[in-house]
Short mmCIF file of N, CA and C in Angstrom, two decimals:
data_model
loop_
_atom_site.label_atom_id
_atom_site.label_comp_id
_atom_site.label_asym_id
_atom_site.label_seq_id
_atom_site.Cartn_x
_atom_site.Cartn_y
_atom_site.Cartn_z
N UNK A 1 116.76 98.78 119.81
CA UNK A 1 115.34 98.86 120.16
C UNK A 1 115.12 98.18 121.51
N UNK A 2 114.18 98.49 122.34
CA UNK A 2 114.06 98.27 123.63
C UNK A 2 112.84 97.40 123.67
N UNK A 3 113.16 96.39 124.97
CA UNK A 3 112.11 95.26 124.80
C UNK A 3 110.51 95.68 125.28
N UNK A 4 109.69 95.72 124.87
CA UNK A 4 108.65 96.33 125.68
C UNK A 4 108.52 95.00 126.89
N UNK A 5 107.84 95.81 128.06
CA UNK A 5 107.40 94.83 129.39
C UNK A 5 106.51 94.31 129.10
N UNK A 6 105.62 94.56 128.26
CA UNK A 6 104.54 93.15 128.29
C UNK A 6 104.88 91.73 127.58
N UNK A 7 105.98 92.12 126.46
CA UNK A 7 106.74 90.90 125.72
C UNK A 7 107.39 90.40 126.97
N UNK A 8 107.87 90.66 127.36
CA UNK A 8 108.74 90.24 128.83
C UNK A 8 108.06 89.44 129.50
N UNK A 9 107.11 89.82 130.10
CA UNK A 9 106.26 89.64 130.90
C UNK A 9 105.22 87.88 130.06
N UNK A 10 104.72 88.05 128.81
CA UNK A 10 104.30 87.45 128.20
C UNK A 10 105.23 86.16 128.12
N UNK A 11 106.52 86.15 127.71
CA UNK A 11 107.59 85.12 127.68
C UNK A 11 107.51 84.56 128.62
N UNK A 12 107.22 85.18 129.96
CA UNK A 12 107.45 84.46 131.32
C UNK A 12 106.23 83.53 131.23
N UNK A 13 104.84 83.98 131.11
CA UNK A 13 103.65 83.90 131.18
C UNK A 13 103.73 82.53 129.97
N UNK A 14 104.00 82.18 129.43
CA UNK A 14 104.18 81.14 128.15
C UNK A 14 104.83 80.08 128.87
N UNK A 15 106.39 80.39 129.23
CA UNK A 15 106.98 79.72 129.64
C UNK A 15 106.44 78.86 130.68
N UNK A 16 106.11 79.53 132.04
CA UNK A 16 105.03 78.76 133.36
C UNK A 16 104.00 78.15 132.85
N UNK A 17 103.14 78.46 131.42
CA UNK A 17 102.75 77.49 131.68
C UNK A 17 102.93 76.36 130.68
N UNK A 18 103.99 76.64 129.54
CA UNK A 18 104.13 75.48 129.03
C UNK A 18 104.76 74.38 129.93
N UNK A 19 105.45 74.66 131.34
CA UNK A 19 105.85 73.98 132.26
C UNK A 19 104.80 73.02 133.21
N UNK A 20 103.83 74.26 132.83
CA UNK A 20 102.54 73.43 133.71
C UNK A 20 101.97 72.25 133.11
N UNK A 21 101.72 72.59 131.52
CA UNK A 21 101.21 71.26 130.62
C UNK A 21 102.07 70.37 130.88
N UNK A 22 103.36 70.55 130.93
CA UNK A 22 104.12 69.21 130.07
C UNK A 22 104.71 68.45 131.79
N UNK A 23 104.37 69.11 132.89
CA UNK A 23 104.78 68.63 134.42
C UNK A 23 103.91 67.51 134.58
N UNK A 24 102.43 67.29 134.16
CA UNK A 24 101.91 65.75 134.63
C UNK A 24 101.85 65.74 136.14
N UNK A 25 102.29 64.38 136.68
CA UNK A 25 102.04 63.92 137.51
C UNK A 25 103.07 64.57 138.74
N UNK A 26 103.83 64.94 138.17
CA UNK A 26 105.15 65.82 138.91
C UNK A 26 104.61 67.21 139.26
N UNK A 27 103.70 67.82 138.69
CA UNK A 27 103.12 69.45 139.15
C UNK A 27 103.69 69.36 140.91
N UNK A 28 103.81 70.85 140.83
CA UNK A 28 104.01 70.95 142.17
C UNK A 28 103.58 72.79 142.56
N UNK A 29 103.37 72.76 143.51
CA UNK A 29 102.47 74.33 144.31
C UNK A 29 103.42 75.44 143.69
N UNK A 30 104.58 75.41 143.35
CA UNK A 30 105.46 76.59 143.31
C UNK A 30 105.64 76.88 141.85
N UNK A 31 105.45 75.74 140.91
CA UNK A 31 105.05 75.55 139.39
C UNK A 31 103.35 76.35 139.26
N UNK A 32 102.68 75.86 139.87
CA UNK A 32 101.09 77.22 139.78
C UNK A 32 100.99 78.47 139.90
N UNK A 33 102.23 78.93 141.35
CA UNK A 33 102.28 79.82 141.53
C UNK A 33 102.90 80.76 140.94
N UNK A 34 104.07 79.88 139.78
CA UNK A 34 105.00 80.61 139.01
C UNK A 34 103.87 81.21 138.30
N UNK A 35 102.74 80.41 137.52
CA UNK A 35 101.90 81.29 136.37
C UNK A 35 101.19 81.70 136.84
N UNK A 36 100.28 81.95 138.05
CA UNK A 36 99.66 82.69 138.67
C UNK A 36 100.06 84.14 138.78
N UNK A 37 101.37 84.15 139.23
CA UNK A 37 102.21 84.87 139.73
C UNK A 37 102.58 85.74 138.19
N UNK A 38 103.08 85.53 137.10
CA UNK A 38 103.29 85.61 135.55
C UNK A 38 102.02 86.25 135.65
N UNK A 39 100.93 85.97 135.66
CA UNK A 39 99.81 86.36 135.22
C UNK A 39 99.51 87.69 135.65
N UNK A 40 99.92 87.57 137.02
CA UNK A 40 99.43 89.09 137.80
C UNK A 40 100.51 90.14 137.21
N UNK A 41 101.54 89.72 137.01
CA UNK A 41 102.59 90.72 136.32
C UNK A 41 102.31 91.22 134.63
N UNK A 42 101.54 90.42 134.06
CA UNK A 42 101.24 90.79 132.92
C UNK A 42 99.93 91.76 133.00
N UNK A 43 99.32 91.51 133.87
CA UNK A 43 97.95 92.59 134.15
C UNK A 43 98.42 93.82 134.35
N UNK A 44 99.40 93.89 135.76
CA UNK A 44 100.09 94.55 135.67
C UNK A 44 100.67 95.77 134.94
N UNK A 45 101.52 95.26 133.98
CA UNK A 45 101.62 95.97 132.93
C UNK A 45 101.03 96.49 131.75
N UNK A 46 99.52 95.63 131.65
CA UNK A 46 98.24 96.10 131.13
C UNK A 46 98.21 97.17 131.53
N UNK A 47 97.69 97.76 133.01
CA UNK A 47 96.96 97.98 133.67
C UNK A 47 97.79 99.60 133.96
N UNK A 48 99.37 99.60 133.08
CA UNK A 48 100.13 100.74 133.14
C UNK A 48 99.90 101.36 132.22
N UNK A 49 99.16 102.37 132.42
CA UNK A 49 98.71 103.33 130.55
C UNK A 49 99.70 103.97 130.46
N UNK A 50 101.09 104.09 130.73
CA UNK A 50 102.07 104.89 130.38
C UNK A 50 102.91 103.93 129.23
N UNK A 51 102.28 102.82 128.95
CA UNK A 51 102.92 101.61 128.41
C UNK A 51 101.80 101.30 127.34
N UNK A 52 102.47 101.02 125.44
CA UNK A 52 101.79 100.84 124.45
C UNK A 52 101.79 99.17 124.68
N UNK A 53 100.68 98.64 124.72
CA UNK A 53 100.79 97.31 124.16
C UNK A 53 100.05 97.24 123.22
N UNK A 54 101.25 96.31 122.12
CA UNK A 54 100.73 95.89 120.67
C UNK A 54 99.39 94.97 120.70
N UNK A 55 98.48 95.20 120.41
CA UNK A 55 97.51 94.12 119.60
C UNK A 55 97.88 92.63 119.82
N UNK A 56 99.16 92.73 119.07
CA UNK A 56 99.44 90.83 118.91
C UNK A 56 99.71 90.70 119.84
N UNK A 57 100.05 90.99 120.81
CA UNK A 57 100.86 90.71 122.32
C UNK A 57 99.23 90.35 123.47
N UNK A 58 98.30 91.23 123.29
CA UNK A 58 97.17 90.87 123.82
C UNK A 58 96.44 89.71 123.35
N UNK A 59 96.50 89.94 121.77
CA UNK A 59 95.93 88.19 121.46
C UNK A 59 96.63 86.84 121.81
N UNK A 60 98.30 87.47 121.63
CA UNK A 60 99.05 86.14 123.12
C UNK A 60 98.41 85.93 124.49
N UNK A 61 98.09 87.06 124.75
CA UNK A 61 97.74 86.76 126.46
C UNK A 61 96.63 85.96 126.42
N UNK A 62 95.55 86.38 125.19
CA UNK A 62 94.55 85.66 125.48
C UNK A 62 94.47 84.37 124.96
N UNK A 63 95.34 83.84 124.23
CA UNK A 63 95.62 82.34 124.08
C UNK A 63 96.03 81.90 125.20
N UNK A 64 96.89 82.61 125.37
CA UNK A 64 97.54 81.95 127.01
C UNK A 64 96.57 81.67 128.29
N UNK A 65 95.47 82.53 128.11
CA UNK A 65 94.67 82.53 128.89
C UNK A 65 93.77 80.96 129.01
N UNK A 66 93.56 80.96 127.76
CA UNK A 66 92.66 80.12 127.00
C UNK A 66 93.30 78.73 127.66
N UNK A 67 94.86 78.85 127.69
CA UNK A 67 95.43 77.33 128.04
C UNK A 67 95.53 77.12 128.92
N UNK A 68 95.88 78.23 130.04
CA UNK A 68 95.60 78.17 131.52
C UNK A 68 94.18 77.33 131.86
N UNK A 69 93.21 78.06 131.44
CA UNK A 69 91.64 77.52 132.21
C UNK A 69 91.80 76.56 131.45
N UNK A 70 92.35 75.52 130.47
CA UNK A 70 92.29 74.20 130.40
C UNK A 70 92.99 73.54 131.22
N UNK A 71 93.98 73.94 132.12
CA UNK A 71 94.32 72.84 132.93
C UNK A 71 93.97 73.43 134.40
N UNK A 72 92.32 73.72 134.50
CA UNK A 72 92.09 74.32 135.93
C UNK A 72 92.13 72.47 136.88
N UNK A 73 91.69 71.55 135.99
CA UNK A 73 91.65 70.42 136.59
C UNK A 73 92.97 69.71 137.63
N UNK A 74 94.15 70.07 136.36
CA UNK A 74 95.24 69.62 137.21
C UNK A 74 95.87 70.52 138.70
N UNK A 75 95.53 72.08 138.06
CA UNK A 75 96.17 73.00 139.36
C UNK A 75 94.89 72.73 140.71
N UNK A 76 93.59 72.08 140.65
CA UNK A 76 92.82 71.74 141.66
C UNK A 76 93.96 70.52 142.09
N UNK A 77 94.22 69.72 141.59
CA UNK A 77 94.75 68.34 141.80
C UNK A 77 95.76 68.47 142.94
N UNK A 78 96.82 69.99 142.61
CA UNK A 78 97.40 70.06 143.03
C UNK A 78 97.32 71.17 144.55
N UNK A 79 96.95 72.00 144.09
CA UNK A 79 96.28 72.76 145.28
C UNK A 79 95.03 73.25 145.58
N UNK A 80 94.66 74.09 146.94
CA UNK A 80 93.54 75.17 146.92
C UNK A 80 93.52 76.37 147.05
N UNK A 81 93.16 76.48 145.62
CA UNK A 81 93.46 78.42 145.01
C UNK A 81 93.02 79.20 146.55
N UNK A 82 92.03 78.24 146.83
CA UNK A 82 91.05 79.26 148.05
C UNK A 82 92.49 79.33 149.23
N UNK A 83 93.27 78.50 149.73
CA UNK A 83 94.45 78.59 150.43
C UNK A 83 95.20 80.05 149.86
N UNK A 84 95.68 79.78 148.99
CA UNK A 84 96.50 80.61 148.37
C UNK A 84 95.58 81.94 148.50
N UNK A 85 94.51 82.36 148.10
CA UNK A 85 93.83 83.61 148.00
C UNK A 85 94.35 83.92 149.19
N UNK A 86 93.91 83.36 150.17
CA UNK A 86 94.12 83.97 151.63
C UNK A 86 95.47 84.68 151.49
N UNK A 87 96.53 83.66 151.03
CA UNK A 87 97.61 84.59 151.29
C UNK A 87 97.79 85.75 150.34
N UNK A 88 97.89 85.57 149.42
CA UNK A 88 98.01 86.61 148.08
C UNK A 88 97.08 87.37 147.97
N UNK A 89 96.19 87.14 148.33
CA UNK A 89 94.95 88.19 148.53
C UNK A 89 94.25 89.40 147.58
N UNK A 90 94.11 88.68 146.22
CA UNK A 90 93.76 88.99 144.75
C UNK A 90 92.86 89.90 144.67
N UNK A 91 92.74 90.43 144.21
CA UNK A 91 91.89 91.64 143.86
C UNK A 91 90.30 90.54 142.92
N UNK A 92 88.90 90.95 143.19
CA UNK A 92 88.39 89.51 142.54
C UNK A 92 88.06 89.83 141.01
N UNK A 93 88.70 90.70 140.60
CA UNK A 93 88.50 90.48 139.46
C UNK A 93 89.93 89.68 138.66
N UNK A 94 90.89 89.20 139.79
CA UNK A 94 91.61 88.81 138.93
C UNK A 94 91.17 86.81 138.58
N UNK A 95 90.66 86.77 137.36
CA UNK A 95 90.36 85.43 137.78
C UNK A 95 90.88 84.44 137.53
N UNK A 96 92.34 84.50 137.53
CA UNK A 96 93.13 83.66 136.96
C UNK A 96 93.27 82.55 138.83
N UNK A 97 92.96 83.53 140.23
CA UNK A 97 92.91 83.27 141.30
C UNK A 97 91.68 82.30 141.43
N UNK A 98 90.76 82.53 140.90
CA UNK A 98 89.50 81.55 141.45
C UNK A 98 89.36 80.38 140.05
N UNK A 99 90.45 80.00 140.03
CA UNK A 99 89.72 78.50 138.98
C UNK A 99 89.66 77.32 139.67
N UNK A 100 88.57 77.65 141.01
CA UNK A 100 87.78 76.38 141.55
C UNK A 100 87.30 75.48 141.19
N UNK A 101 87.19 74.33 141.09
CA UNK A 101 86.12 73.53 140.51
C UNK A 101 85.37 73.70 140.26
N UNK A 102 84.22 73.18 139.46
CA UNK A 102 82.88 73.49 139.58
C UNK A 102 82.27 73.18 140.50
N UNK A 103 81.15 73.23 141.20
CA UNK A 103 80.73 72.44 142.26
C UNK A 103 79.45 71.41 141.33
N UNK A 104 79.42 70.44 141.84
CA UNK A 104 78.12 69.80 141.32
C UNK A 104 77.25 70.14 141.87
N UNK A 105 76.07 69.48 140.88
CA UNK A 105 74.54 70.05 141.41
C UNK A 105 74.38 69.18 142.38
N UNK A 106 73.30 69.72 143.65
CA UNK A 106 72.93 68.36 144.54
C UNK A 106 71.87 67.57 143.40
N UNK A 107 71.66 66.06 144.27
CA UNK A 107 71.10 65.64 143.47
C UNK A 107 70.21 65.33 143.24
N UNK A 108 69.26 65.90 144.08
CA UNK A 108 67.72 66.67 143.83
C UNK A 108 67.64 67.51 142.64
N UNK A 109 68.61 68.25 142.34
CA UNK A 109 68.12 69.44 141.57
C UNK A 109 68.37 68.14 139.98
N UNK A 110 68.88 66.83 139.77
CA UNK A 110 69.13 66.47 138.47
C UNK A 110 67.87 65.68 138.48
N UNK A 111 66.76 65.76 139.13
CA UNK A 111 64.84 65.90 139.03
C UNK A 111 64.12 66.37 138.62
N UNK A 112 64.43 67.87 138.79
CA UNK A 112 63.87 69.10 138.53
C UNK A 112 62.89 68.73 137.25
N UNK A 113 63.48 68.66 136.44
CA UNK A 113 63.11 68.03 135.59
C UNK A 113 61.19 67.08 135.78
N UNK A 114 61.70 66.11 136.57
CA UNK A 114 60.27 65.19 136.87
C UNK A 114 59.22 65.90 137.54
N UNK A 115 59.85 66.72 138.35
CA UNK A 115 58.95 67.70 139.76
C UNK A 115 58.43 68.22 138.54
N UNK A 116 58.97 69.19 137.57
CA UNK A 116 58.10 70.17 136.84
C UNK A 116 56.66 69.25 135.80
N UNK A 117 57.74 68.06 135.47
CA UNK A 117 56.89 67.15 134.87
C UNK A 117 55.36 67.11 135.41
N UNK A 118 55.57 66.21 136.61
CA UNK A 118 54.76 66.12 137.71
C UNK A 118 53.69 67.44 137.89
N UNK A 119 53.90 68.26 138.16
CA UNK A 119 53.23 69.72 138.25
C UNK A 119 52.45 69.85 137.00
N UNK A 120 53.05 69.88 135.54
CA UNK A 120 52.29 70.38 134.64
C UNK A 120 51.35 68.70 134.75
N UNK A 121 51.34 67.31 134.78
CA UNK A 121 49.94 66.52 134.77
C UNK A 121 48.92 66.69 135.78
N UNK A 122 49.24 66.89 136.89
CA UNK A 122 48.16 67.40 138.15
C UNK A 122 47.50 68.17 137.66
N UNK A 123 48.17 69.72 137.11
CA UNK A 123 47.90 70.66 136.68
C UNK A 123 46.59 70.36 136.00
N UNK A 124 47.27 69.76 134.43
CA UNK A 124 46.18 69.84 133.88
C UNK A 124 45.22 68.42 134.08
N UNK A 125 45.30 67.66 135.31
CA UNK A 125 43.83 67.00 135.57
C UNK A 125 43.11 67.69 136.55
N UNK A 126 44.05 68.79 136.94
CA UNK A 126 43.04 69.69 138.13
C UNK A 126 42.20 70.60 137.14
N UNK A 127 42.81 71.60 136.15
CA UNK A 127 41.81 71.83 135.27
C UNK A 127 41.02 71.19 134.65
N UNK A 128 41.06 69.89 134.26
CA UNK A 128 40.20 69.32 133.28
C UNK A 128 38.87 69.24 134.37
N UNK A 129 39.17 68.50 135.64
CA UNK A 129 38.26 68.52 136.42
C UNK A 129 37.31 69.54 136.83
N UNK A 130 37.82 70.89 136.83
CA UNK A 130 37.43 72.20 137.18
C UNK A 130 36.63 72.44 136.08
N UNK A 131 37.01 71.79 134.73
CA UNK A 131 35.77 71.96 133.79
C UNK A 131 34.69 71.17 133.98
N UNK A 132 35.17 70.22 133.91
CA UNK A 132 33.71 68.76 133.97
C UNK A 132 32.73 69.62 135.25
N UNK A 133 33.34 69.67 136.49
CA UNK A 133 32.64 69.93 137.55
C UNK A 133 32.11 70.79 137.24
N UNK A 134 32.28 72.28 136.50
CA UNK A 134 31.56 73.15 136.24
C UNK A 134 30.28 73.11 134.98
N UNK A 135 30.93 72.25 133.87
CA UNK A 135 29.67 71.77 133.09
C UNK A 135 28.76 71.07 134.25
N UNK A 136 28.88 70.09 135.01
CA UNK A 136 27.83 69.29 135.70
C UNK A 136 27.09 70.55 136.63
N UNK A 137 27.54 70.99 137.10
CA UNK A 137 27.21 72.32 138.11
C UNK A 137 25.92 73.38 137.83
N UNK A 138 26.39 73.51 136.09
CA UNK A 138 25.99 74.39 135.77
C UNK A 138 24.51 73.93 135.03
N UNK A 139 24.99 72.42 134.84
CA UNK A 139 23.81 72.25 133.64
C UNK A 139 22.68 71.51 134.53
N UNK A 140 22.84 71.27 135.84
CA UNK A 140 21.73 71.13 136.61
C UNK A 140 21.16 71.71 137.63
N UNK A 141 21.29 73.32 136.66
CA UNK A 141 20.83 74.23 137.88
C UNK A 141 21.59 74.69 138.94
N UNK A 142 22.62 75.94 138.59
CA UNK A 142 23.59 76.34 139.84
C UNK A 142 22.76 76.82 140.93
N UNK A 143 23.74 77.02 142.28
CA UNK A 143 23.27 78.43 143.40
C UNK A 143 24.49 78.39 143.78
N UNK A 144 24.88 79.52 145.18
CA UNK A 144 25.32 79.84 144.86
C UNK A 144 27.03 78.99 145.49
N UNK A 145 26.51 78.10 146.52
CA UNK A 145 27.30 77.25 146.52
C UNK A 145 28.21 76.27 145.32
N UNK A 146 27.32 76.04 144.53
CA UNK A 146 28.48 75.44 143.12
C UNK A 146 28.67 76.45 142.61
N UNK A 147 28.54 77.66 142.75
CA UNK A 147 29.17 78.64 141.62
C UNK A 147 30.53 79.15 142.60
N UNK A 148 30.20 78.76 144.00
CA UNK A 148 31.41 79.47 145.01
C UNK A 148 32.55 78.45 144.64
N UNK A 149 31.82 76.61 144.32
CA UNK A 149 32.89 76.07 144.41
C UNK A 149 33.72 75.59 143.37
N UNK A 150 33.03 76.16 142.23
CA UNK A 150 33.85 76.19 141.10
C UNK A 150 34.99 77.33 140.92
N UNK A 151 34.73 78.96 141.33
CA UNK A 151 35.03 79.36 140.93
C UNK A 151 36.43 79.21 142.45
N UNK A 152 36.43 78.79 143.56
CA UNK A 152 37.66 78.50 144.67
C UNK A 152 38.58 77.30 143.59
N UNK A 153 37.59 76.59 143.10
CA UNK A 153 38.64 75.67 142.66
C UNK A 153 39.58 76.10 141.32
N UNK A 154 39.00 76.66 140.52
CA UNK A 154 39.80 77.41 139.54
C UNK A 154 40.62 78.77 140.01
N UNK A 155 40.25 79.20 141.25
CA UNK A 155 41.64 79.63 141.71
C UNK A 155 42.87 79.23 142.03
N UNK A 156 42.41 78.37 143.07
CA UNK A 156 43.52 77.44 143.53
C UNK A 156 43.95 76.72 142.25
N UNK A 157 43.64 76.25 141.36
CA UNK A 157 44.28 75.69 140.02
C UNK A 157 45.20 76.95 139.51
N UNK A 158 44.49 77.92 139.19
CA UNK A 158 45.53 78.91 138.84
C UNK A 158 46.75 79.46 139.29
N UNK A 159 46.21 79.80 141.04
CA UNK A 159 47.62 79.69 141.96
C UNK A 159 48.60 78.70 142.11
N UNK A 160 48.15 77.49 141.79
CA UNK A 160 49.21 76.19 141.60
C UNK A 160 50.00 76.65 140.69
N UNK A 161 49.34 76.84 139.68
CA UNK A 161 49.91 76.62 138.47
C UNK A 161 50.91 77.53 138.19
N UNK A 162 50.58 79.08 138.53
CA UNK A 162 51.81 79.74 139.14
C UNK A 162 52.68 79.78 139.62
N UNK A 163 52.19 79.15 140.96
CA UNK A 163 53.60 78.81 142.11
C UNK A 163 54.44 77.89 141.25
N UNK A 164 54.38 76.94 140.55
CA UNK A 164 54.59 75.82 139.88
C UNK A 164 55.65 76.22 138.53
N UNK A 165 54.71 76.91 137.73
CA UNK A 165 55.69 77.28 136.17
C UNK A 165 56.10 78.98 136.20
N UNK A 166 56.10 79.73 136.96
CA UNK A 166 56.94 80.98 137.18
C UNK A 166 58.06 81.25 137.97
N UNK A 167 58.89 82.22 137.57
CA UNK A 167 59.94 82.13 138.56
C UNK A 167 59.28 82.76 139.87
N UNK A 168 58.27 84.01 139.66
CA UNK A 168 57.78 85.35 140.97
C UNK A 168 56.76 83.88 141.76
N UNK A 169 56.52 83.20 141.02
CA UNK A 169 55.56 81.74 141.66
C UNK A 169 56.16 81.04 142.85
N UNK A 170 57.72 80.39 142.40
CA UNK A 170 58.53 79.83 142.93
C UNK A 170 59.40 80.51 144.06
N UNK A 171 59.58 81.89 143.74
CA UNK A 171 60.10 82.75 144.77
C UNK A 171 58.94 83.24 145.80
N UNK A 172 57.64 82.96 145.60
CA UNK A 172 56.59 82.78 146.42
C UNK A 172 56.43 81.82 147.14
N UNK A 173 56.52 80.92 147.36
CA UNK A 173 56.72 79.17 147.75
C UNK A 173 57.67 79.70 148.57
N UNK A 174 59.24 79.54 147.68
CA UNK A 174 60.39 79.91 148.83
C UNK A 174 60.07 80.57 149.92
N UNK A 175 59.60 81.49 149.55
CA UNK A 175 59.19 82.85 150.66
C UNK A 175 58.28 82.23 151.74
N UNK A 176 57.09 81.66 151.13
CA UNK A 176 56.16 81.00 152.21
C UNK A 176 57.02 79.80 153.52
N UNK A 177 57.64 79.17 152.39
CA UNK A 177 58.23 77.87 153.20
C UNK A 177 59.12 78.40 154.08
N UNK A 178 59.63 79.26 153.85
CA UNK A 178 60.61 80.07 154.46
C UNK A 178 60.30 80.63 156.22
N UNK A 179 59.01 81.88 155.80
CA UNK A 179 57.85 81.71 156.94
C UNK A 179 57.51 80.91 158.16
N UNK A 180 57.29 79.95 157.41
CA UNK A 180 56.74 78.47 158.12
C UNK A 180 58.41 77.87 158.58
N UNK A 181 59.59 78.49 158.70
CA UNK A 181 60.74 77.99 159.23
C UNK A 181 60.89 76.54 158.67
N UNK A 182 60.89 76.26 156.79
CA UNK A 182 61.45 75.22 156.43
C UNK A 182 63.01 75.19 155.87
N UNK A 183 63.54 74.66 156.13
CA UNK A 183 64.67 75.01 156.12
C UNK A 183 64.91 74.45 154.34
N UNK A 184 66.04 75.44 153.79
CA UNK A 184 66.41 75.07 152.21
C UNK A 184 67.30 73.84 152.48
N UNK A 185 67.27 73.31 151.35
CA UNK A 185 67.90 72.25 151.25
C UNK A 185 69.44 73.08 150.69
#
């Protein structure tokens, strides 16, 4: 009986990276590239429909997969995938090529949070006010000046409040600030 290529291929793919777990502090660029490299050869032979692959052989790959992106930490440690892309020059769906770091958030955005805070109490003391002012307005005899300036101010409350808790709100803002040449952070 004849070995199929994806068992082949899979053995290799196991092997690189049980080498990768158990290397530590010793990893080195040509040890990443071995399973990188494993990896693209097993797609590879996916990717040949003249070739049956078994079931169990795909649920290997995808364990294997599974153990790879747990040690995206150490292959950063050791190199930059983004280096390597350049040379090898991956097709982007292969994503065994981009296990970049994450990037962190800046650290404005770990606020976000308070800003929105912030927005919904204004909010609602700008409405509460927009009521009072309009009971007082109304109950001592409007014209048409307090009726103009109630009803500007409950716009502008409403347009806040938009710009503020929607996304089409916030992509309005952007857009404006944008206009006005503020630059994004």
């Amino acid at each position: 009986m004849t070995e199929i290529p994806l068992d082949r291929a899979v053995k290799r793919y196991e092997q690189a990276i049980a080498t990768l777990e158990t290397a530590g502090e010793t990893l080195s660029a040509e040890q990443i590239l071995e399973v990188l490299v494993a990896r693209d050869a097993i797609q590879a032979v996916i990717n040949d429909t003249t070739q049956d692959n078994p079931g169990s052989l795909i649920a290997k790959v995808n364990e294997l997969d599974l153990r790879l992106r747990k040690q995206t930490d150490a292959i950063n440690r050791v190199v930059t995938l983004a280096d390597l892309r350049e040379i090898i020059n991956p097709p982007q769906k292969d994503w065994w090529w981009l296990l970049d770091p994450p990037q962190p958030l800046p650290w404005l955005d770990y606020y976000d949070w308070l800003w929105i805070s912030l927005a919904l109490a204004f909010l609602t003391a700008s409405a509460s006010l927009t009521v009072d002012i309009a009971q007082r307005l109304l109950s001592s005899g409007s014209n048409q000046m307090g009726i103009l300036g109630i009803v500007g101010q409950s716009v502008l409350t409403a347009l806040t409040a938009g710009g503020a808790l929607t996304k089409p709100g916030r992509q309005g803002v952007e857009h404006f600030l944008t206009t006005l040449k503020i630059p994004k952070r």
